[in-house]
Tab-separated table of N, CA and C in Angstrom:
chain	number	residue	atom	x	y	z
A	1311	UNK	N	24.257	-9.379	-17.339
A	1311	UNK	CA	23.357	-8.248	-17.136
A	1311	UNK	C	22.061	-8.455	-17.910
A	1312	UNK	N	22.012	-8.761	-18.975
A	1312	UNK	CA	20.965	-9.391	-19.808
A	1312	UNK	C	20.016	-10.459	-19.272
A	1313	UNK	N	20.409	-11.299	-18.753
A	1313	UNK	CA	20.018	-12.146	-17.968
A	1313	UNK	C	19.068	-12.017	-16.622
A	1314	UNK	N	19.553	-10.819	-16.234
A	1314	UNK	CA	19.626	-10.151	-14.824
A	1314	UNK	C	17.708	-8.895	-15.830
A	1315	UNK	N	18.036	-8.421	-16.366
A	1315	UNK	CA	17.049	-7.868	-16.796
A	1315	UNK	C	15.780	-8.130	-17.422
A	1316	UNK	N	16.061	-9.505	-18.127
A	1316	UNK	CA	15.549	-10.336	-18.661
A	1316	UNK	C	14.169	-10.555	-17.785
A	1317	UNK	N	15.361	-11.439	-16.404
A	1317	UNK	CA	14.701	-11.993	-15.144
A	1317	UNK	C	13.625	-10.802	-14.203
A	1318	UNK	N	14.215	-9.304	-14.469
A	1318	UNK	CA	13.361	-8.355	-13.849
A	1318	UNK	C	14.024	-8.340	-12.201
A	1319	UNK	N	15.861	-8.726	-11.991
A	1319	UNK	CA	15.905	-8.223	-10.878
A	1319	UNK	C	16.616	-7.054	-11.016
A	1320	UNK	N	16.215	-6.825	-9.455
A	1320	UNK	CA	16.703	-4.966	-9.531
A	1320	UNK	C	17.446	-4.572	-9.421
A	1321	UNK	N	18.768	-5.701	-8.917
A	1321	UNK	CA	20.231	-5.117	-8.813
A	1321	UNK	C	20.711	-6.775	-8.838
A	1322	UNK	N	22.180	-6.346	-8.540
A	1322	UNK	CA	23.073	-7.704	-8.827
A	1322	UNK	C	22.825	-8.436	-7.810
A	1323	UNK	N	23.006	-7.887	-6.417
A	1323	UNK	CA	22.687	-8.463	-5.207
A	1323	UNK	C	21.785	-9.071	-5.091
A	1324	UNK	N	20.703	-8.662	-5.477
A	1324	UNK	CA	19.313	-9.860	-5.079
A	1324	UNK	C	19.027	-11.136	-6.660
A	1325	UNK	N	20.181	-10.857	-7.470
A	1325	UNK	CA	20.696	-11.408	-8.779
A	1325	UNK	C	21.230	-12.686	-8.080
A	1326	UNK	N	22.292	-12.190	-7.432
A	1326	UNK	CA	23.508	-13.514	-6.912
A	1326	UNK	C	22.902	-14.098	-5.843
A	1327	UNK	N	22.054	-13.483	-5.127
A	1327	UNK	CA	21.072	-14.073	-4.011
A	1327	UNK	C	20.247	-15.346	-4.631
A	1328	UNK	N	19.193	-14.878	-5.461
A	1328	UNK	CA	18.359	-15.449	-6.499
A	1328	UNK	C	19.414	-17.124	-7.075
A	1329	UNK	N	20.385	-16.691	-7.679
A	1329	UNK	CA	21.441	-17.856	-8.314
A	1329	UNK	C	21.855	-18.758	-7.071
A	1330	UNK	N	22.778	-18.129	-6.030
A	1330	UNK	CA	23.246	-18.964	-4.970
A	1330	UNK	C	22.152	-19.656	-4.748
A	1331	UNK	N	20.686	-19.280	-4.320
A	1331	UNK	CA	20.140	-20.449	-3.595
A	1331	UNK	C	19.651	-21.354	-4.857
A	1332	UNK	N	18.978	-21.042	-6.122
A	1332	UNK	CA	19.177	-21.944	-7.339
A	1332	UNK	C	19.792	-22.855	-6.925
A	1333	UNK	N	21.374	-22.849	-6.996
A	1333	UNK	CA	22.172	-23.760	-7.334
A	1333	UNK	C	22.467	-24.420	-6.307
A	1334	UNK	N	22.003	-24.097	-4.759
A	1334	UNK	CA	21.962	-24.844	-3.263
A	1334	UNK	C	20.918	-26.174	-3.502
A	1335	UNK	N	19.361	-25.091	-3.842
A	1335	UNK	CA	18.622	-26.298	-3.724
A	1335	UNK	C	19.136	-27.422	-4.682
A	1336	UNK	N	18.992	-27.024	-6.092
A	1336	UNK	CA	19.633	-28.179	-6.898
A	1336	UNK	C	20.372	-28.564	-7.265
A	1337	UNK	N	21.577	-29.007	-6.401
A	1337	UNK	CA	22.675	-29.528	-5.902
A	1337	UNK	C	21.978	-30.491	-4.994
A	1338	UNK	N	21.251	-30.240	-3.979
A	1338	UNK	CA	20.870	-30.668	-3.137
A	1338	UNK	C	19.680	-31.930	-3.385
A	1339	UNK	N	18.860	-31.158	-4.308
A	1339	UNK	CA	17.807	-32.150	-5.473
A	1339	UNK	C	18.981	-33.434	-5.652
A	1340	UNK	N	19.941	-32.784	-6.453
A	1340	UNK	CA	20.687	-33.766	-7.375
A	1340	UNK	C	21.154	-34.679	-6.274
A	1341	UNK	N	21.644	-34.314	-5.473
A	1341	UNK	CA	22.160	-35.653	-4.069
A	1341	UNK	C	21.273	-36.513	-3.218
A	1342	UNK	N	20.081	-35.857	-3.673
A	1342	UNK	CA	18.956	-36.416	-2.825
A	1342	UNK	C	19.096	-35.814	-0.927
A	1343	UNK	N	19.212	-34.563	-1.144
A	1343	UNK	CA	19.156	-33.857	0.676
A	1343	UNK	C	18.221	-33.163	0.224
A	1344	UNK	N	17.447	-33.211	1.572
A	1344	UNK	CA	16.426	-32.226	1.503
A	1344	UNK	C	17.304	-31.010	2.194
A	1345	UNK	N	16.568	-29.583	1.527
A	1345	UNK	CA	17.140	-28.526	1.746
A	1345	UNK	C	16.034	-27.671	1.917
A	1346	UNK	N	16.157	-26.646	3.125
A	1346	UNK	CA	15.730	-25.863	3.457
A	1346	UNK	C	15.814	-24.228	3.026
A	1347	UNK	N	15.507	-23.422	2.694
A	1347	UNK	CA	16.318	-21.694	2.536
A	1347	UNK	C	14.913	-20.638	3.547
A	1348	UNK	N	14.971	-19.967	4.135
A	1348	UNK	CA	14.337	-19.076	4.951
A	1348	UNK	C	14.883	-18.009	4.205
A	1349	UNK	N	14.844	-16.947	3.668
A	1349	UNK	CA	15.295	-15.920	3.352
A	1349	UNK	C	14.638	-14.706	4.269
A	1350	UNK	N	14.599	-13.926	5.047
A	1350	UNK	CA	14.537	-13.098	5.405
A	1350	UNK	C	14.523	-11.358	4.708
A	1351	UNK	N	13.659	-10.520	5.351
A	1351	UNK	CA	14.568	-9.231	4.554
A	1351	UNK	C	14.947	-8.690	5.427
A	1352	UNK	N	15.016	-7.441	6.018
A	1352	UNK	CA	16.210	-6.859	6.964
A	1352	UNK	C	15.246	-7.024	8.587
A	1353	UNK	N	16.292	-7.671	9.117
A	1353	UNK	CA	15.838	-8.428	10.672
A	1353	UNK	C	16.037	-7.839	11.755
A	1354	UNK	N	14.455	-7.016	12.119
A	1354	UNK	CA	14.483	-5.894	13.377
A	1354	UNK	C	14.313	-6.353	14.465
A	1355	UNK	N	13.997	-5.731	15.804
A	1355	UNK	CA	13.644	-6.211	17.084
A	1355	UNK	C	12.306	-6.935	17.301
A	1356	UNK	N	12.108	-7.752	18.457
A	1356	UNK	CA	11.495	-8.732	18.818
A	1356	UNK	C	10.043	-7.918	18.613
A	1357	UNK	N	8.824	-8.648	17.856
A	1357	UNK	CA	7.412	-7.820	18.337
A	1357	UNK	C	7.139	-8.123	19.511
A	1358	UNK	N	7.154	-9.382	20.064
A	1358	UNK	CA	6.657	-10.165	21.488
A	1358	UNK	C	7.476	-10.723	22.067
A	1359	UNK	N	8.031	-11.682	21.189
A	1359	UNK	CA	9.112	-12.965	22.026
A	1359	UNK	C	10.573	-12.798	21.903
A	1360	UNK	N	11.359	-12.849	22.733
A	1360	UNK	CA	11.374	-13.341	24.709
A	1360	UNK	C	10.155	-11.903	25.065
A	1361	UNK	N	10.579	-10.750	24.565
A	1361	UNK	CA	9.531	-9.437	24.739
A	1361	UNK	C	9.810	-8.669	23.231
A	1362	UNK	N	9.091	-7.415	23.737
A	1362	UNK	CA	8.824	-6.785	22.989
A	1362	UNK	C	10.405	-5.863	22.700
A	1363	UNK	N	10.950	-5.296	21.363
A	1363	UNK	CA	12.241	-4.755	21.304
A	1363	UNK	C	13.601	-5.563	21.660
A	1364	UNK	N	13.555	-6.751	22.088
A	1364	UNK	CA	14.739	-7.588	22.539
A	1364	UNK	C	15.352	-8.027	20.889
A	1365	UNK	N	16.476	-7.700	20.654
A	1365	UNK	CA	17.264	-7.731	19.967
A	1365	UNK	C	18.783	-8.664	19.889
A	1366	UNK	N	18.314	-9.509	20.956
A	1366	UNK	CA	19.664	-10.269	21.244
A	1366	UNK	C	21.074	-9.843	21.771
A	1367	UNK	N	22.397	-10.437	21.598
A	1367	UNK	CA	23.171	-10.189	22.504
A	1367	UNK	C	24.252	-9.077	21.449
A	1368	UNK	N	24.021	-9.511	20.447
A	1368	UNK	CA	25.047	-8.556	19.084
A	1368	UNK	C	23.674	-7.372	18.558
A	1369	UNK	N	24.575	-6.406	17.850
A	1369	UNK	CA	23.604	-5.235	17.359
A	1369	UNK	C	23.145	-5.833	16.063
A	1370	UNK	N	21.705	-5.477	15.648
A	1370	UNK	CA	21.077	-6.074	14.262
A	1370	UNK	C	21.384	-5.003	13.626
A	1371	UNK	N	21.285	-4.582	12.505
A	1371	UNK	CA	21.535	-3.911	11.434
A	1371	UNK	C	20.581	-2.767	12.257
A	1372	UNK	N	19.419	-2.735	12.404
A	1372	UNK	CA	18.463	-1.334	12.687
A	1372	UNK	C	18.850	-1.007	14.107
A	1373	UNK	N	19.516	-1.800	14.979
A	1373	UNK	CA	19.758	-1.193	16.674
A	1373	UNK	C	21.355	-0.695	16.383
A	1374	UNK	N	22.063	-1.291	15.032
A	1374	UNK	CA	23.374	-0.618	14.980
A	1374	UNK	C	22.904	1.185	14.384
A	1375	UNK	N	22.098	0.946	13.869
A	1375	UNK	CA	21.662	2.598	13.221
A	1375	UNK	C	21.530	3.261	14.353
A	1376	UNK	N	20.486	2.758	15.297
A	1376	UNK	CA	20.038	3.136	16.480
A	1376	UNK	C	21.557	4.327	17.117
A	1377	UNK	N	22.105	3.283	17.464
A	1377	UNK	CA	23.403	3.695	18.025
A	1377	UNK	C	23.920	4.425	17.106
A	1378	UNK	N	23.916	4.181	15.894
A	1378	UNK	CA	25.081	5.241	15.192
A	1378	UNK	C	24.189	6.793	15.473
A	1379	UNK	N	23.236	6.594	14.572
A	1379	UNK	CA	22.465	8.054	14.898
A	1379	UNK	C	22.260	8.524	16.237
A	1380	UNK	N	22.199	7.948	17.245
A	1380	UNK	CA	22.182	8.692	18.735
A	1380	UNK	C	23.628	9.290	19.179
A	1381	UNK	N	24.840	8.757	18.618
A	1381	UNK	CA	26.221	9.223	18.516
A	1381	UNK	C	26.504	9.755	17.721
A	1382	UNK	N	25.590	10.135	16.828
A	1382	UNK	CA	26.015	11.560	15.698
A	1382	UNK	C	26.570	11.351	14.469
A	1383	UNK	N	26.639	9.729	14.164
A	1383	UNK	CA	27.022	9.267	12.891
A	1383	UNK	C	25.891	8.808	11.625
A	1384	UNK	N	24.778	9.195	11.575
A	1384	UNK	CA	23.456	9.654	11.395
A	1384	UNK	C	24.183	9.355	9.662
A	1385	UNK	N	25.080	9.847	8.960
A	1385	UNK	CA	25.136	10.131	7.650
A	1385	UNK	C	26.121	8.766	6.793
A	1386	UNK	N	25.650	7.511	8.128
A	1386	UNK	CA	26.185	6.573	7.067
A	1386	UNK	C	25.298	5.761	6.262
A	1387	UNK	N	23.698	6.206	6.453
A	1387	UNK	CA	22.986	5.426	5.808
A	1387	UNK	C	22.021	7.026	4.865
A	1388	UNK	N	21.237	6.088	3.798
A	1388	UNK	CA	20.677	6.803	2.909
A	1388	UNK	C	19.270	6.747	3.464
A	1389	UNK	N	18.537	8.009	4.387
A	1389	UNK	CA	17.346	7.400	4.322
A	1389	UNK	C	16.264	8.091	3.482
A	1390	UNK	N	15.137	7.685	3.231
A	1390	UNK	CA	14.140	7.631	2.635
A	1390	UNK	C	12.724	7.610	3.086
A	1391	UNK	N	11.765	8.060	2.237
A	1391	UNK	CA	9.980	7.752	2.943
A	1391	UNK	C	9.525	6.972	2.159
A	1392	UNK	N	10.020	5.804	1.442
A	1392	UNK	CA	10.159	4.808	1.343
A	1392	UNK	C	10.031	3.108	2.646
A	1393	UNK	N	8.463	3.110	2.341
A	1393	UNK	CA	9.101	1.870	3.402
A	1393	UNK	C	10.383	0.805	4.029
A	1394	UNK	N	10.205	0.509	4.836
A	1394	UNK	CA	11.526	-0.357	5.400
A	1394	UNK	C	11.027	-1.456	5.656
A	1395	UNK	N	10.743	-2.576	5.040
A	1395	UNK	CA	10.479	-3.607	5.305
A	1395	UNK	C	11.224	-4.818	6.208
A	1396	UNK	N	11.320	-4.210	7.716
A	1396	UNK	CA	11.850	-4.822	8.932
A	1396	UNK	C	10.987	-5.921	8.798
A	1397	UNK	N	11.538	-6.827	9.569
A	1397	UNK	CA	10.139	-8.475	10.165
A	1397	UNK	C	10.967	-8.442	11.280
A	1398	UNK	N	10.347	-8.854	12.677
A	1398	UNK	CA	10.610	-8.731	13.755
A	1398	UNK	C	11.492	-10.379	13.638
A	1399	UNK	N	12.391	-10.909	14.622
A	1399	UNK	CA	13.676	-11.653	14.735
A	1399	UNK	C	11.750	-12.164	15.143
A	1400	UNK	N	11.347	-12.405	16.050
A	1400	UNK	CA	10.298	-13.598	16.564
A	1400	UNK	C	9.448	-14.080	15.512
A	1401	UNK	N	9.344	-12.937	14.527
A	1401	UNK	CA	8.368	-13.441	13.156
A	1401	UNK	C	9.364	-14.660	12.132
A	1402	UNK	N	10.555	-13.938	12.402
A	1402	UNK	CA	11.448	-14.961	11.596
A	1402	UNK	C	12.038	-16.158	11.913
A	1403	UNK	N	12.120	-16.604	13.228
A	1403	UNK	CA	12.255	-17.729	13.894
A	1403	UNK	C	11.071	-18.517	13.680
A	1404	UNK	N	9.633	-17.749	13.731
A	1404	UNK	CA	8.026	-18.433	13.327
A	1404	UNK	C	8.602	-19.636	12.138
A	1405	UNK	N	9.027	-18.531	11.242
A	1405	UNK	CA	8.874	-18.860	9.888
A	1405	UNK	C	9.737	-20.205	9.694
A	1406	UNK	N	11.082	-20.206	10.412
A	1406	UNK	CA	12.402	-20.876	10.541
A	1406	UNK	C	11.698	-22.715	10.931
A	1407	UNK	N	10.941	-22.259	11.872
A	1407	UNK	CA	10.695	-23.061	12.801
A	1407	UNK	C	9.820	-23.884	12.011
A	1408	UNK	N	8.557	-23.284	11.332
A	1408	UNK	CA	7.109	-24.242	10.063
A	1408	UNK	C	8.189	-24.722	9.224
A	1409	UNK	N	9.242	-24.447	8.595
A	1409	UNK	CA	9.705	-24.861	7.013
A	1409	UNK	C	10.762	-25.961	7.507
A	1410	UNK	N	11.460	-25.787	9.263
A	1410	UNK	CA	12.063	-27.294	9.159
A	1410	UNK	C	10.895	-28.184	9.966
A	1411	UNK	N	10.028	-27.802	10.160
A	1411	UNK	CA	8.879	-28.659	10.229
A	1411	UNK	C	8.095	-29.292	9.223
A	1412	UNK	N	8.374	-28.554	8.197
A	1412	UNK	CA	7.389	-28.783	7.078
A	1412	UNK	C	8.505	-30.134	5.830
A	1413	UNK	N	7.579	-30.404	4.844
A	1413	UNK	CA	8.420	-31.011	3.485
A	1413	UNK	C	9.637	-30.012	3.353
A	1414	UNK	N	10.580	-31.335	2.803
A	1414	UNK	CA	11.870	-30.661	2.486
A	1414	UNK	C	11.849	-29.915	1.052
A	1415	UNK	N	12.991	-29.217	0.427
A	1415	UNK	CA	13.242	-28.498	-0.686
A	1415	UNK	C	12.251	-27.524	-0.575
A	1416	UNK	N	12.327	-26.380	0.177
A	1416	UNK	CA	11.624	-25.392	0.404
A	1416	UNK	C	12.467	-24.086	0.525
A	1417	UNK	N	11.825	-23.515	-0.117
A	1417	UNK	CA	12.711	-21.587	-0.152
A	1417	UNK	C	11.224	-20.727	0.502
A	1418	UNK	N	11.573	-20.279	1.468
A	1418	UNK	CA	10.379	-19.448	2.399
A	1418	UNK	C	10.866	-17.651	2.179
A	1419	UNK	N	10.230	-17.134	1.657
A	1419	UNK	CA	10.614	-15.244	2.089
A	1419	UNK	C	9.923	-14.949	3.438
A	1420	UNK	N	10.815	-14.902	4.499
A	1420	UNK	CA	10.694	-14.189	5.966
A	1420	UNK	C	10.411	-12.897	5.324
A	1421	UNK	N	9.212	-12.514	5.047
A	1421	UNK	CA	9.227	-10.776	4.632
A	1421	UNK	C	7.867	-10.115	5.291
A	1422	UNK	N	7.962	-8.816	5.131
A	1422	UNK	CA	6.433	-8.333	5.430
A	1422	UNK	C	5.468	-8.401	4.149
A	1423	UNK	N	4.195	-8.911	4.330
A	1423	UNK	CA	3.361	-8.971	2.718
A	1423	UNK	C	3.144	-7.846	2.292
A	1424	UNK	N	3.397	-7.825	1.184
A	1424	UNK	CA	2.902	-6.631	-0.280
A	1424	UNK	C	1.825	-5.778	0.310
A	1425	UNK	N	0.911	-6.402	0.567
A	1425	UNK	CA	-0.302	-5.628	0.815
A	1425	UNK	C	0.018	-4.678	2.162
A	1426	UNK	N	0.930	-5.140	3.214
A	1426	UNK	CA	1.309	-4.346	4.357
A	1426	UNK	C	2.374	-3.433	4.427
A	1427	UNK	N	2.990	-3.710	3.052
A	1427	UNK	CA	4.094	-3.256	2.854
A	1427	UNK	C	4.055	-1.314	3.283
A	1428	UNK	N	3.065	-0.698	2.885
A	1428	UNK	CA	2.472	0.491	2.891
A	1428	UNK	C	3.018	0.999	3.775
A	1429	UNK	N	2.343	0.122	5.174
A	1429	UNK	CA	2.106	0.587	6.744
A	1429	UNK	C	3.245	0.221	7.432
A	1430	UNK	N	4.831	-0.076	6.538
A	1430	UNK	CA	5.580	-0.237	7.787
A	1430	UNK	C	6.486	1.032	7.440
A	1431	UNK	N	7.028	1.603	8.658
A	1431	UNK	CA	7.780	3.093	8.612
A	1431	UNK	C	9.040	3.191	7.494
A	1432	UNK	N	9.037	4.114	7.461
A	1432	UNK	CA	10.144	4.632	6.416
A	1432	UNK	C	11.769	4.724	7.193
A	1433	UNK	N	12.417	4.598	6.888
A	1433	UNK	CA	14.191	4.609	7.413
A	1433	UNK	C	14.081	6.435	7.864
A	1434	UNK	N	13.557	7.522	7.608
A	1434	UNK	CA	13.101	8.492	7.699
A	1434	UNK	C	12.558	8.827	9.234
A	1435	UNK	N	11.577	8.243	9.134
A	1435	UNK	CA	10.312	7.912	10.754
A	1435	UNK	C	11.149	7.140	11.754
A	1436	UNK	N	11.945	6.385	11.040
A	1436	UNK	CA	12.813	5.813	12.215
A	1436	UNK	C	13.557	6.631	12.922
A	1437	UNK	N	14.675	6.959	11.797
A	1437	UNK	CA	15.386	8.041	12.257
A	1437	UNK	C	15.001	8.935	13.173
A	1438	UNK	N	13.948	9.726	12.694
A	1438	UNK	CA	12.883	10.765	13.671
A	1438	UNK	C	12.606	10.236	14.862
A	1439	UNK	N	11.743	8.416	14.840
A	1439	UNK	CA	11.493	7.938	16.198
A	1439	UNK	C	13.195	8.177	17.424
A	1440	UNK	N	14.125	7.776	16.461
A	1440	UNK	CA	15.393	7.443	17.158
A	1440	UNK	C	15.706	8.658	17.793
A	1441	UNK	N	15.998	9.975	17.109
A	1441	UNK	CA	15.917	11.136	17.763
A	1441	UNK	C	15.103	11.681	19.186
A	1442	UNK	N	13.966	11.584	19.006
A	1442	UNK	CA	13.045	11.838	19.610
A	1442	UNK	C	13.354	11.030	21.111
A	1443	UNK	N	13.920	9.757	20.751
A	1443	UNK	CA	13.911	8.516	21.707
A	1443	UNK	C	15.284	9.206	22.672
A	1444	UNK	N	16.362	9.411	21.708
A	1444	UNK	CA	17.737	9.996	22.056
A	1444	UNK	C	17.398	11.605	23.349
A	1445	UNK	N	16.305	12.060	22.602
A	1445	UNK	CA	16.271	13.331	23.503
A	1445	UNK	C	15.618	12.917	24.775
A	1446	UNK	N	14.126	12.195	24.634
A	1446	UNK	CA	13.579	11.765	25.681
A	1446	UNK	C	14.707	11.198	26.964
A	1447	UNK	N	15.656	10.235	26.293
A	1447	UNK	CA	16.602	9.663	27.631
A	1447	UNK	C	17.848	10.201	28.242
A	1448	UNK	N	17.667	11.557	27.442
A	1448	UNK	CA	19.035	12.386	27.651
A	1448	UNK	C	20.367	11.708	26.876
A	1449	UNK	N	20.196	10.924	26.261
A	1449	UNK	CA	21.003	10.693	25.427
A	1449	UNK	C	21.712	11.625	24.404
A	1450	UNK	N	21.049	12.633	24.257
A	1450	UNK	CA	21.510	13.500	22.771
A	1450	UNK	C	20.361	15.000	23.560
A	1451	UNK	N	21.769	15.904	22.941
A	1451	UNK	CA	21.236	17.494	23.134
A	1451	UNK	C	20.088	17.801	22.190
A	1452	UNK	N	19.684	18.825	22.920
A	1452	UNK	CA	18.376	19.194	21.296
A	1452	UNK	C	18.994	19.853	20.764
A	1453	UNK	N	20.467	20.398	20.331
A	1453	UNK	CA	21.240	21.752	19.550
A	1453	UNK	C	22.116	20.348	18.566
A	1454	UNK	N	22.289	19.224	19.012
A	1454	UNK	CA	22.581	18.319	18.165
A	1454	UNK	C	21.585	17.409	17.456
A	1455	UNK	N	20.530	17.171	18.016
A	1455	UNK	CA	19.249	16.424	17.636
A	1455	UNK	C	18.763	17.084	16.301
A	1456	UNK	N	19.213	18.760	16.733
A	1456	UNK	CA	18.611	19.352	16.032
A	1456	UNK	C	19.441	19.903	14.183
A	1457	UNK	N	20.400	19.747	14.892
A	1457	UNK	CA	21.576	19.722	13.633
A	1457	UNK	C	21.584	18.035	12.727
A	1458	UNK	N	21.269	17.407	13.344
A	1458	UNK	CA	21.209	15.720	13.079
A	1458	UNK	C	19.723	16.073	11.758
A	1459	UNK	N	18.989	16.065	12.759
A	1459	UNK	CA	17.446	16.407	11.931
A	1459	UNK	C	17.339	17.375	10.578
A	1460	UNK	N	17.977	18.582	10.960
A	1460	UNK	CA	18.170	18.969	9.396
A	1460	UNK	C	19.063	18.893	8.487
A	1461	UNK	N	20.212	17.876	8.555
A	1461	UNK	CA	21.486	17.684	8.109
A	1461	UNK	C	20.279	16.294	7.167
A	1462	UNK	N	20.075	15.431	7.779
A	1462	UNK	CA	19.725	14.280	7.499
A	1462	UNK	C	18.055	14.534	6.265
A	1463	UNK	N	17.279	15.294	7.219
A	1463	UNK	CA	16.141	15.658	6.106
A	1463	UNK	C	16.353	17.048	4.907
A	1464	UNK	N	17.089	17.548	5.155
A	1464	UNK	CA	17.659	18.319	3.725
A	1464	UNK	C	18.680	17.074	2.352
A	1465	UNK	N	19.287	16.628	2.977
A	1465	UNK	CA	19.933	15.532	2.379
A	1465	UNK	C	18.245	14.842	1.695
A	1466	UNK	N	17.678	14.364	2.324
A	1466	UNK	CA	16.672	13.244	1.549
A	1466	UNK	C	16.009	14.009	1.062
A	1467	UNK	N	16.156	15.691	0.897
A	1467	UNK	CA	14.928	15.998	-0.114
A	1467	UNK	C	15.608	16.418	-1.203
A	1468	UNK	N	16.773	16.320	-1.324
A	1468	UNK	CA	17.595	16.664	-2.641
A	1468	UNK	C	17.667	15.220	-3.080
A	1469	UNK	N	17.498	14.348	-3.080
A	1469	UNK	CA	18.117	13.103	-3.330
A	1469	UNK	C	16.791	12.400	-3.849
């Protein structure tokens, strides 16, 4: 834990993240392989490529929300107005694609930059977009949309 604070990370998880790839690349140093790491942060739908919203053939973490909250299970995640720093699956293949192109022993962050960080939506706005999306397709009642909506934003203002 000392170590961990020392270093200035913010939890254990991005602690053991941080160590595992440490000890990948140089292992890898030590054998003489070149090694690659892409790290990503949480991996949303397509901006452009194959199109726009294409998400592949399994649910990503934000189209499984999708679904949970349009089926009324809305209260398994914590949300926040706090940005969500999604990168679209086509931005992260970009990235995938320069670093095994590029020199070996490379660690890349697939992330959105600091400076943009601002302007990407909150887990909050999503939620809201998702609702909104749910009523538009008849997917979801407005007497549940509407129980969803203040169940979920009373929760994030106590919290």
């Amino acid at each position: 834990a000392r170590v961990m604070e020392i270093l200035r990370f913010p939890n254990t998880y991005a602690f053991s993240k941080a160590l595992a790839e440490h000890l990948v690349l140089q292992s890898c140093l030590d054998d003489g392989i070149e090694c690659r790491i892409v790290r990503p942060s949480i991996i949303g739908p397509a901006w452009s490529r194959p199109w726009p919203g294409w998400s592949g053939e399994a649910a990503s973490t934000i189209t499984a929300a999708s679904t949970m909250i349009s089926s009324g299970v809305s209260w398994a995640w914590q949300f926040s107005h706090n940005p969500m720093p999604a990168v679209p699956v086509d931005l992260v293949v970009d990235a995938i694609m320069k670093v095994m192109l590029g020199p070996g022993r490379q660690l890349v962050h697939a992330a959105v930059d600091v400076a943009a960080a601002h302007s990407m939506p909150s887990s909050l706005e999503m939620f809201d977009s998702c609702l909104q999306l749910s009523l538009l397709t008849g997917r979801m009642s407005f007497a549940r949309a509407g129980v969803l909506h203040r169940l979920v934003h009373g929760i994030s203002q106590r919290s």
